[in-house]
Amino acid sequence: MMDILERTERGLRAAADADEVFSIGESECGNPVLCVHKGRRDGAQIVVTAAIHARECYTALVVIGQASAFAGRGGGAYFIPLVNPDGALFFERGETFGREFLKRNRDMRRVWKANADGVDLNTNFDANWGSGAQNVRIAGASDYIGGCPLCAKESAALAEFTEKVKPQATVSYHCMGGELYWEFFQNAEARCRDERIAEAVAARIGVKKIDGDLHSAGGYKDFCIQKLGIPALTIELIRSGSHPFPPEAFAADGAKNRDLPQYLIELLNSET
Ligand SMILES: [Zn+2]
């Protein structure tokens, strides 16, 4: 059986010409953080990510499906399905990469969210870093913010890549909750724009728009909103249940979200 990293690589290669699949950087254990660009190079550009949390790694399948279906009218999209490959492989097959830290924590692997160093990548970005209500200061399965913002290779690579390609919006897939988060201390003008987009997207894919920052901090979405000034959405797939979720659990959401990148690009073009 193929592991999630192999599935991601094959899925992206099937979705695009082989030479268009590239790596935005390496994980702590030397795995590639794979990306493909599809669509036009002009017009609105977006970044779509998934699986920054290890135990949510099959959200990658939703993004791979989007990449293969993407029409690319009016803009283009960067698809990065598996932001945390080491964590995903630890979750999926107990891969420890020879690290004592992961060996010690093997019994936690099915609830693991962090990377191979026990840093929760979605708390490691430079956006009110360390002020989140759930933040912890010790490495482990989840919520550890790391020693400083962007100390983890994976979050650093994603931040640097996003700053380089300057997208007009980003979407990040997580699970679970059937919810969409969009707010992070925007100014009044940005808030208006971002709420319009959030509302339209939530209605389109059948999730609940949640207002407020909910005392989160250091997330990729937070970074995109605060540092890049763009709308950034976190989408929590799967309404209810309990971790770990198998790949099949994402099939229905995959269908509902399949054309979301194209829809979002059309929304962005209608905003400007
Ligand atoms: Zn998550």
PDB file of C-alpha atoms and ligand atoms in Angstrom:
ATOM      1  CA  MET A   1       0.000   0.000   0.000  1.00  0.00           C
ATOM      2  CA  MET A   2       1.240   3.467  -0.901  1.00  0.00           C
ATOM      3  CA  ASP A   3       1.863   5.859   1.959  1.00  0.00           C
ATOM      4  CA  ILE A   4       0.414   9.356   1.960  1.00  0.00           C
ATOM      5  CA  LEU A   5       3.629  10.964   0.696  1.00  0.00           C
ATOM      6  CA  GLU A   6       3.746   8.569  -2.276  1.00  0.00           C
ATOM      7  CA  ARG A   7       0.060   9.158  -2.930  1.00  0.00           C
ATOM      8  CA  THR A   8       0.674  12.895  -2.886  1.00  0.00           C
ATOM      9  CA  GLU A   9       3.586  12.666  -5.276  1.00  0.00           C
ATOM     10  CA  ARG A  10       1.740  10.392  -7.710  1.00  0.00           C
ATOM     11  CA  GLY A  11      -1.443  12.413  -7.437  1.00  0.00           C
ATOM     12  CA  LEU A  12       0.316  15.677  -8.220  1.00  0.00           C
ATOM     13  CA  ARG A  13       2.248  14.152 -11.106  1.00  0.00           C
ATOM     14  CA  ALA A  14      -0.966  12.788 -12.569  1.00  0.00           C
ATOM     15  CA  ALA A  15      -2.602  16.198 -12.130  1.00  0.00           C
ATOM     16  CA  ALA A  16       0.169  18.042 -13.951  1.00  0.00           C
ATOM     17  CA  ASP A  17       3.115  17.546 -16.246  1.00  0.00           C
ATOM     18  CA  ALA A  18       5.910  15.895 -14.284  1.00  0.00           C
ATOM     19  CA  ASP A  19       8.198  18.906 -14.555  1.00  0.00           C
ATOM     20  CA  GLU A  20       5.641  21.135 -12.867  1.00  0.00           C
ATOM     21  CA  VAL A  21       5.779  19.259  -9.554  1.00  0.00           C
ATOM     22  CA  PHE A  22       8.365  20.817  -7.278  1.00  0.00           C
ATOM     23  CA  SER A  23       9.269  21.080  -3.629  1.00  0.00           C
ATOM     24  CA  ILE A  24       8.901  24.341  -1.706  1.00  0.00           C
ATOM     25  CA  GLY A  25      11.404  23.031   0.837  1.00  0.00           C
ATOM     26  CA  GLU A  26      12.359  20.065   2.957  1.00  0.00           C
ATOM     27  CA  SER A  27      10.886  18.788   6.178  1.00  0.00           C
ATOM     28  CA  GLU A  28      12.989  18.263   9.307  1.00  0.00           C
ATOM     29  CA  CYS A  29      13.600  14.638   8.228  1.00  0.00           C
ATOM     30  CA  GLY A  30      14.419  15.543   4.641  1.00  0.00           C
ATOM     31  CA  ASN A  31      11.093  14.819   2.960  1.00  0.00           C
ATOM     32  CA  PRO A  32       9.884  17.160   0.217  1.00  0.00           C
ATOM     33  CA  VAL A  33       6.991  19.548   0.767  1.00  0.00           C
ATOM     34  CA  LEU A  34       5.495  19.055  -2.689  1.00  0.00           C
ATOM     35  CA  CYS A  35       3.690  21.657  -4.752  1.00  0.00           C
ATOM     36  CA  VAL A  36       2.209  22.012  -8.193  1.00  0.00           C
ATOM     37  CA  HIS A  37       1.060  25.159  -9.956  1.00  0.00           C
ATOM     38  CA  LYS A  38      -1.916  24.841 -12.247  1.00  0.00           C
ATOM     39  CA  GLY A  39      -3.741  27.325 -14.410  1.00  0.00           C
ATOM     40  CA  ARG A  40      -2.653  30.693 -15.686  1.00  0.00           C
ATOM     41  CA  ARG A  41       0.369  32.644 -14.490  1.00  0.00           C
ATOM     42  CA  ASP A  42      -1.540  35.902 -14.800  1.00  0.00           C
ATOM     43  CA  GLY A  43      -4.783  36.793 -13.073  1.00  0.00           C
ATOM     44  CA  ALA A  44      -5.562  35.973  -9.447  1.00  0.00           C
ATOM     45  CA  GLN A  45      -3.256  33.432  -7.815  1.00  0.00           C
ATOM     46  CA  ILE A  46      -4.135  31.396  -4.744  1.00  0.00           C
ATOM     47  CA  VAL A  47      -2.326  28.930  -2.467  1.00  0.00           C
ATOM     48  CA  VAL A  48      -4.205  25.852  -1.251  1.00  0.00           C
ATOM     49  CA  THR A  49      -2.638  23.796   1.539  1.00  0.00           C
ATOM     50  CA  ALA A  50      -3.611  20.761   3.594  1.00  0.00           C
ATOM     51  CA  ALA A  51      -2.244  18.382   6.200  1.00  0.00           C
ATOM     52  CA  ILE A  52      -0.206  20.822   8.242  1.00  0.00           C
ATOM     53  CA  HIS A  53      -1.487  18.630  11.098  1.00  0.00           C
ATOM     54  CA  ALA A  54      -0.262  15.041  10.972  1.00  0.00           C
ATOM     55  CA  ARG A  55      -3.438  13.244  11.989  1.00  0.00           C
ATOM     56  CA  GLU A  56      -5.379  15.245   9.350  1.00  0.00           C
ATOM     57  CA  CYS A  57      -3.087  14.026   6.578  1.00  0.00           C
ATOM     58  CA  TYR A  58      -5.879  12.657   4.371  1.00  0.00           C
ATOM     59  CA  THR A  59      -7.107  16.195   3.791  1.00  0.00           C
ATOM     60  CA  ALA A  60      -4.259  15.991   1.243  1.00  0.00           C
ATOM     61  CA  LEU A  61      -6.505  13.818  -0.915  1.00  0.00           C
ATOM     62  CA  VAL A  62      -9.050  16.634  -1.179  1.00  0.00           C
ATOM     63  CA  VAL A  63      -6.381  19.022  -2.479  1.00  0.00           C
ATOM     64  CA  ILE A  64      -4.978  16.444  -4.914  1.00  0.00           C
ATOM     65  CA  GLY A  65      -8.522  16.068  -6.276  1.00  0.00           C
ATOM     66  CA  GLN A  66      -8.755  19.827  -6.682  1.00  0.00           C
ATOM     67  CA  ALA A  67      -5.440  19.963  -8.526  1.00  0.00           C
ATOM     68  CA  SER A  68      -6.526  17.313 -11.011  1.00  0.00           C
ATOM     69  CA  ALA A  69      -9.895  18.986 -11.619  1.00  0.00           C
ATOM     70  CA  PHE A  70      -8.647  22.578 -11.755  1.00  0.00           C
ATOM     71  CA  ALA A  71      -9.784  24.415 -14.861  1.00  0.00           C
ATOM     72  CA  GLY A  72      -7.648  27.506 -14.348  1.00  0.00           C
ATOM     73  CA  ARG A  73      -9.933  30.154 -15.770  1.00  0.00           C
ATOM     74  CA  GLY A  74      -8.942  33.687 -14.801  1.00  0.00           C
ATOM     75  CA  GLY A  75      -5.945  32.749 -12.684  1.00  0.00           C
ATOM     76  CA  GLY A  76      -3.847  30.019 -11.177  1.00  0.00           C
ATOM     77  CA  ALA A  77      -3.369  28.003  -8.012  1.00  0.00           C
ATOM     78  CA  TYR A  78      -0.473  26.507  -6.090  1.00  0.00           C
ATOM     79  CA  PHE A  79      -1.525  23.216  -4.532  1.00  0.00           C
ATOM     80  CA  ILE A  80       0.490  22.052  -1.492  1.00  0.00           C
ATOM     81  CA  PRO A  81      -1.393  18.987  -0.205  1.00  0.00           C
ATOM     82  CA  LEU A  82       1.024  17.680   2.442  1.00  0.00           C
ATOM     83  CA  VAL A  83       2.685  20.455   4.436  1.00  0.00           C
ATOM     84  CA  ASN A  84       3.823  18.099   7.220  1.00  0.00           C
ATOM     85  CA  PRO A  85       5.097  14.914   5.530  1.00  0.00           C
ATOM     86  CA  ASP A  86       7.131  13.647   8.527  1.00  0.00           C
ATOM     87  CA  GLY A  87       4.210  13.992  10.911  1.00  0.00           C
ATOM     88  CA  ALA A  88       1.910  12.330   8.391  1.00  0.00           C
ATOM     89  CA  LEU A  89       4.194   9.298   8.012  1.00  0.00           C
ATOM     90  CA  PHE A  90       4.548   9.025  11.787  1.00  0.00           C
ATOM     91  CA  PHE A  91       0.759   9.127  12.108  1.00  0.00           C
ATOM     92  CA  GLU A  92       0.109   6.744   9.240  1.00  0.00           C
ATOM     93  CA  ARG A  93       2.688   3.990   9.703  1.00  0.00           C
ATOM     94  CA  GLY A  94       4.601   4.824  12.887  1.00  0.00           C
ATOM     95  CA  GLU A  95       7.661   6.014  10.954  1.00  0.00           C
ATOM     96  CA  THR A  96      10.141   7.464  13.462  1.00  0.00           C
ATOM     97  CA  PHE A  97      13.021   8.341  11.094  1.00  0.00           C
ATOM     98  CA  GLY A  98      15.349   6.882  13.739  1.00  0.00           C
ATOM     99  CA  ARG A  99      14.510   9.692  16.154  1.00  0.00           C
ATOM    100  CA  GLU A 100      14.415   8.931  19.865  1.00  0.00           C
ATOM    101  CA  PHE A 101      11.833  11.642  20.424  1.00  0.00           C
ATOM    102  CA  LEU A 102       9.354   9.989  18.061  1.00  0.00           C
ATOM    103  CA  LYS A 103      10.137   6.500  19.391  1.00  0.00           C
ATOM    104  CA  ARG A 104       9.311   7.684  22.902  1.00  0.00           C
ATOM    105  CA  ASN A 105       6.028   9.119  21.640  1.00  0.00           C
ATOM    106  CA  ARG A 106       4.988   6.234  19.426  1.00  0.00           C
ATOM    107  CA  ASP A 107       1.857   5.511  21.471  1.00  0.00           C
ATOM    108  CA  MET A 108       0.670   9.057  20.662  1.00  0.00           C
ATOM    109  CA  ARG A 109       0.994   8.715  16.909  1.00  0.00           C
ATOM    110  CA  ARG A 110      -2.701   8.326  16.086  1.00  0.00           C
ATOM    111  CA  VAL A 111      -3.492  11.704  17.687  1.00  0.00           C
ATOM    112  CA  TRP A 112      -0.270  13.409  16.530  1.00  0.00           C
ATOM    113  CA  LYS A 113      -0.585  16.876  14.959  1.00  0.00           C
ATOM    114  CA  ALA A 114       2.980  18.162  15.194  1.00  0.00           C
ATOM    115  CA  ASN A 115       6.084  17.703  13.010  1.00  0.00           C
ATOM    116  CA  ALA A 116       8.969  15.335  13.820  1.00  0.00           C
ATOM    117  CA  ASP A 117      10.312  17.727  16.477  1.00  0.00           C
ATOM    118  CA  GLY A 118       6.978  17.975  18.247  1.00  0.00           C
ATOM    119  CA  VAL A 119       6.317  21.512  16.933  1.00  0.00           C
ATOM    120  CA  ASP A 120       2.691  22.217  16.006  1.00  0.00           C
ATOM    121  CA  LEU A 121       3.374  23.956  12.692  1.00  0.00           C
ATOM    122  CA  ASN A 122       0.086  25.814  12.748  1.00  0.00           C
ATOM    123  CA  THR A 123       1.185  27.683  15.882  1.00  0.00           C
ATOM    124  CA  ASN A 124       4.713  28.411  14.604  1.00  0.00           C
ATOM    125  CA  PHE A 125       4.011  31.310  12.209  1.00  0.00           C
ATOM    126  CA  ASP A 126       4.907  34.907  12.918  1.00  0.00           C
ATOM    127  CA  ALA A 127       1.436  36.247  13.792  1.00  0.00           C
ATOM    128  CA  ASN A 128       0.901  37.068  17.464  1.00  0.00           C
ATOM    129  CA  TRP A 129       3.118  34.052  18.047  1.00  0.00           C
ATOM    130  CA  GLY A 130       2.815  32.504  21.510  1.00  0.00           C
ATOM    131  CA  SER A 131      -0.385  34.302  22.500  1.00  0.00           C
ATOM    132  CA  GLY A 132      -2.848  31.521  21.624  1.00  0.00           C
ATOM    133  CA  ALA A 133      -5.088  30.150  24.360  1.00  0.00           C
ATOM    134  CA  GLN A 134      -4.097  26.532  23.639  1.00  0.00           C
ATOM    135  CA  ASN A 135      -0.373  27.192  23.141  1.00  0.00           C
ATOM    136  CA  VAL A 136       2.070  25.042  25.085  1.00  0.00           C
ATOM    137  CA  ARG A 137       5.823  25.355  25.596  1.00  0.00           C
ATOM    138  CA  ILE A 138       6.869  21.748  25.553  1.00  0.00           C
ATOM    139  CA  ALA A 139       7.336  19.556  22.484  1.00  0.00           C
ATOM    140  CA  GLY A 140       4.681  16.916  21.965  1.00  0.00           C
ATOM    141  CA  ALA A 141       1.689  15.764  19.962  1.00  0.00           C
ATOM    142  CA  SER A 142       0.081  19.191  19.558  1.00  0.00           C
ATOM    143  CA  ASP A 143       0.044  22.905  20.437  1.00  0.00           C
ATOM    144  CA  TYR A 144       3.796  23.380  20.965  1.00  0.00           C
ATOM    145  CA  ILE A 145       4.715  26.729  19.412  1.00  0.00           C
ATOM    146  CA  GLY A 146       8.445  26.001  18.952  1.00  0.00           C
ATOM    147  CA  GLY A 147      11.397  28.000  20.274  1.00  0.00           C
ATOM    148  CA  CYS A 148      10.717  30.999  18.038  1.00  0.00           C
ATOM    149  CA  PRO A 149       8.464  31.914  15.087  1.00  0.00           C
ATOM    150  CA  LEU A 150       9.217  29.851  11.962  1.00  0.00           C
ATOM    151  CA  CYS A 151      11.865  27.711  13.694  1.00  0.00           C
ATOM    152  CA  ALA A 152      10.362  24.628  12.020  1.00  0.00           C
ATOM    153  CA  LYS A 153      11.587  23.955   8.485  1.00  0.00           C
ATOM    154  CA  GLU A 154       8.092  23.223   7.173  1.00  0.00           C
ATOM    155  CA  SER A 155       6.464  26.427   8.412  1.00  0.00           C
ATOM    156  CA  ALA A 156       9.506  28.469   7.346  1.00  0.00           C
ATOM    157  CA  ALA A 157       9.320  26.980   3.840  1.00  0.00           C
ATOM    158  CA  LEU A 158       5.593  27.676   3.557  1.00  0.00           C
ATOM    159  CA  ALA A 159       5.922  31.253   4.823  1.00  0.00           C
ATOM    160  CA  GLU A 160       8.830  31.996   2.501  1.00  0.00           C
ATOM    161  CA  PHE A 161       7.086  30.452  -0.490  1.00  0.00           C
ATOM    162  CA  THR A 162       3.878  32.368   0.170  1.00  0.00           C
ATOM    163  CA  GLU A 163       5.775  35.648   0.472  1.00  0.00           C
ATOM    164  CA  LYS A 164       7.532  34.883  -2.784  1.00  0.00           C
ATOM    165  CA  VAL A 165       4.475  34.042  -4.911  1.00  0.00           C
ATOM    166  CA  LYS A 166       2.252  36.733  -3.324  1.00  0.00           C
ATOM    167  CA  PRO A 167      -1.130  35.023  -3.677  1.00  0.00           C
ATOM    168  CA  GLN A 168      -4.395  36.968  -3.503  1.00  0.00           C
ATOM    169  CA  ALA A 169      -5.840  34.429  -1.032  1.00  0.00           C
ATOM    170  CA  THR A 170      -5.013  31.181   0.716  1.00  0.00           C
ATOM    171  CA  VAL A 171      -7.078  28.181   1.785  1.00  0.00           C
ATOM    172  CA  SER A 172      -5.956  25.655   4.419  1.00  0.00           C
ATOM    173  CA  TYR A 173      -7.658  22.339   5.032  1.00  0.00           C
ATOM    174  CA  HIS A 174      -7.964  20.764   8.462  1.00  0.00           C
ATOM    175  CA  CYS A 175     -10.409  18.480  10.185  1.00  0.00           C
ATOM    176  CA  MET A 176     -12.776  18.396  11.897  1.00  0.00           C
ATOM    177  CA  GLY A 177     -15.871  20.505  12.572  1.00  0.00           C
ATOM    178  CA  GLY A 178     -17.545  21.441   9.286  1.00  0.00           C
ATOM    179  CA  GLU A 179     -16.477  25.045   9.890  1.00  0.00           C
ATOM    180  CA  LEU A 180     -14.694  27.920   8.215  1.00  0.00           C
ATOM    181  CA  TYR A 181     -12.439  30.450   9.992  1.00  0.00           C
ATOM    182  CA  TRP A 182     -11.481  33.700   8.340  1.00  0.00           C
ATOM    183  CA  GLU A 183     -10.891  36.356  10.993  1.00  0.00           C
ATOM    184  CA  PHE A 184      -7.636  37.572  12.574  1.00  0.00           C
ATOM    185  CA  PHE A 185      -7.584  41.234  13.654  1.00  0.00           C
ATOM    186  CA  GLN A 186      -8.167  42.640  10.127  1.00  0.00           C
ATOM    187  CA  ASN A 187      -8.719  46.370   9.706  1.00  0.00           C
ATOM    188  CA  ALA A 188     -12.268  47.427   8.871  1.00  0.00           C
ATOM    189  CA  GLU A 189     -11.817  47.457   5.106  1.00  0.00           C
ATOM    190  CA  ALA A 190     -10.091  44.086   4.900  1.00  0.00           C
ATOM    191  CA  ARG A 191     -12.613  42.658   7.318  1.00  0.00           C
ATOM    192  CA  CYS A 192     -15.495  43.576   5.010  1.00  0.00           C
ATOM    193  CA  ARG A 193     -13.827  42.019   1.991  1.00  0.00           C
ATOM    194  CA  ASP A 194     -12.739  38.892   3.864  1.00  0.00           C
ATOM    195  CA  GLU A 195     -16.139  38.314   5.411  1.00  0.00           C
ATOM    196  CA  ARG A 196     -17.832  38.537   1.992  1.00  0.00           C
ATOM    197  CA  ILE A 197     -15.440  35.930   0.632  1.00  0.00           C
ATOM    198  CA  ALA A 198     -15.778  33.710   3.710  1.00  0.00           C
ATOM    199  CA  GLU A 199     -19.553  33.823   3.512  1.00  0.00           C
ATOM    200  CA  ALA A 200     -19.627  32.905  -0.166  1.00  0.00           C
ATOM    201  CA  VAL A 201     -17.152  30.053   0.253  1.00  0.00           C
ATOM    202  CA  ALA A 202     -18.884  28.648   3.335  1.00  0.00           C
ATOM    203  CA  ALA A 203     -22.217  28.608   1.507  1.00  0.00           C
ATOM    204  CA  ARG A 204     -20.643  27.029  -1.555  1.00  0.00           C
ATOM    205  CA  ILE A 205     -19.132  24.039   0.281  1.00  0.00           C
ATOM    206  CA  GLY A 206     -21.733  23.695   3.034  1.00  0.00           C
ATOM    207  CA  VAL A 207     -19.754  24.601   6.152  1.00  0.00           C
ATOM    208  CA  LYS A 208     -20.505  27.053   8.950  1.00  0.00           C
ATOM    209  CA  LYS A 209     -18.694  30.418   8.919  1.00  0.00           C
ATOM    210  CA  ILE A 210     -17.246  31.093  12.366  1.00  0.00           C
ATOM    211  CA  ASP A 211     -16.494  34.700  13.344  1.00  0.00           C
ATOM    212  CA  GLY A 212     -13.791  35.872  15.736  1.00  0.00           C
ATOM    213  CA  ASP A 213     -10.170  34.918  16.275  1.00  0.00           C
ATOM    214  CA  LEU A 214     -11.114  32.407  18.996  1.00  0.00           C
ATOM    215  CA  HIS A 215      -7.804  33.152  20.766  1.00  0.00           C
ATOM    216  CA  SER A 216      -5.789  31.353  18.124  1.00  0.00           C
ATOM    217  CA  ALA A 217      -2.358  32.636  17.101  1.00  0.00           C
ATOM    218  CA  GLY A 218       0.611  31.697  14.995  1.00  0.00           C
ATOM    219  CA  GLY A 219      -1.420  29.882  12.337  1.00  0.00           C
ATOM    220  CA  TYR A 220      -0.735  29.987   8.606  1.00  0.00           C
ATOM    221  CA  LYS A 221      -4.079  31.691   8.050  1.00  0.00           C
ATOM    222  CA  ASP A 222      -3.218  34.232  10.766  1.00  0.00           C
ATOM    223  CA  PHE A 223       0.124  34.925   9.091  1.00  0.00           C
ATOM    224  CA  CYS A 224      -1.477  35.416   5.662  1.00  0.00           C
ATOM    225  CA  ILE A 225      -4.032  37.848   7.070  1.00  0.00           C
ATOM    226  CA  GLN A 226      -1.659  39.802   9.298  1.00  0.00           C
ATOM    227  CA  LYS A 227       1.593  39.826   7.322  1.00  0.00           C
ATOM    228  CA  LEU A 228       0.312  39.645   3.740  1.00  0.00           C
ATOM    229  CA  GLY A 229      -3.006  41.454   4.150  1.00  0.00           C
ATOM    230  CA  ILE A 230      -4.908  38.896   2.104  1.00  0.00           C
ATOM    231  CA  PRO A 231      -8.044  36.875   2.818  1.00  0.00           C
ATOM    232  CA  ALA A 232      -7.095  33.484   4.252  1.00  0.00           C
ATOM    233  CA  LEU A 233      -9.501  30.693   5.050  1.00  0.00           C
ATOM    234  CA  THR A 234      -9.158  27.696   7.334  1.00  0.00           C
ATOM    235  CA  ILE A 235     -11.665  25.005   6.461  1.00  0.00           C
ATOM    236  CA  GLU A 236     -12.388  22.230   8.940  1.00  0.00           C
ATOM    237  CA  LEU A 237     -13.680  19.242   6.992  1.00  0.00           C
ATOM    238  CA  ILE A 238     -15.837  16.423   8.462  1.00  0.00           C
ATOM    239  CA  ARG A 239     -18.604  17.669  10.686  1.00  0.00           C
ATOM    240  CA  SER A 240     -18.219  15.237  13.567  1.00  0.00           C
ATOM    241  CA  GLY A 241     -16.572  12.032  14.656  1.00  0.00           C
ATOM    242  CA  SER A 242     -13.299  11.232  16.315  1.00  0.00           C
ATOM    243  CA  HIS A 243      -9.671  11.013  15.237  1.00  0.00           C
ATOM    244  CA  PRO A 244      -8.097   9.187  13.518  1.00  0.00           C
ATOM    245  CA  PHE A 245     -10.090   9.487  10.291  1.00  0.00           C
ATOM    246  CA  PRO A 246      -9.368   7.068   7.417  1.00  0.00           C
ATOM    247  CA  PRO A 247      -8.918   8.263   3.801  1.00  0.00           C
ATOM    248  CA  GLU A 248     -12.491   7.262   2.863  1.00  0.00           C
ATOM    249  CA  ALA A 249     -13.880   9.700   5.413  1.00  0.00           C
ATOM    250  CA  PHE A 250     -12.891  12.586   3.114  1.00  0.00           C
ATOM    251  CA  ALA A 251     -14.661  11.419  -0.042  1.00  0.00           C
ATOM    252  CA  ALA A 252     -17.845  13.460   0.415  1.00  0.00           C
ATOM    253  CA  ASP A 253     -15.930  16.628   1.316  1.00  0.00           C
ATOM    254  CA  GLY A 254     -13.612  16.012  -1.605  1.00  0.00           C
ATOM    255  CA  ALA A 255     -16.550  16.158  -4.001  1.00  0.00           C
ATOM    256  CA  LYS A 256     -18.000  19.305  -2.397  1.00  0.00           C
ATOM    257  CA  ASN A 257     -14.647  21.102  -2.453  1.00  0.00           C
ATOM    258  CA  ARG A 258     -13.436  19.934  -5.834  1.00  0.00           C
ATOM    259  CA  ASP A 259     -14.115  23.137  -7.746  1.00  0.00           C
ATOM    260  CA  LEU A 260     -13.547  25.525  -4.847  1.00  0.00           C
ATOM    261  CA  PRO A 261     -10.198  26.871  -6.163  1.00  0.00           C
ATOM    262  CA  GLN A 262     -11.835  27.883  -9.454  1.00  0.00           C
ATOM    263  CA  TYR A 263     -14.777  29.409  -7.594  1.00  0.00           C
ATOM    264  CA  LEU A 264     -12.468  31.365  -5.282  1.00  0.00           C
ATOM    265  CA  ILE A 265     -10.495  32.775  -8.206  1.00  0.00           C
ATOM    266  CA  GLU A 266     -13.733  33.970  -9.787  1.00  0.00           C
ATOM    267  CA  LEU A 267     -14.723  35.584  -6.487  1.00  0.00           C
ATOM    268  CA  LEU A 268     -11.366  37.346  -6.227  1.00  0.00           C
ATOM    269  CA  ASN A 269     -11.608  38.619  -9.782  1.00  0.00           C
ATOM    270  CA  SER A 270     -15.080  39.996  -9.094  1.00  0.00           C
ATOM    271  CA  GLU A 271     -13.734  41.837  -6.015  1.00  0.00           C
ATOM    272  CA  THR A 272     -11.160  43.844  -7.967  1.00  0.00           C
TER     273      THR A 272
HETATM  274 ZN    ZN B   1      -5.737  20.977  12.015  1.00  0.00          ZN
END
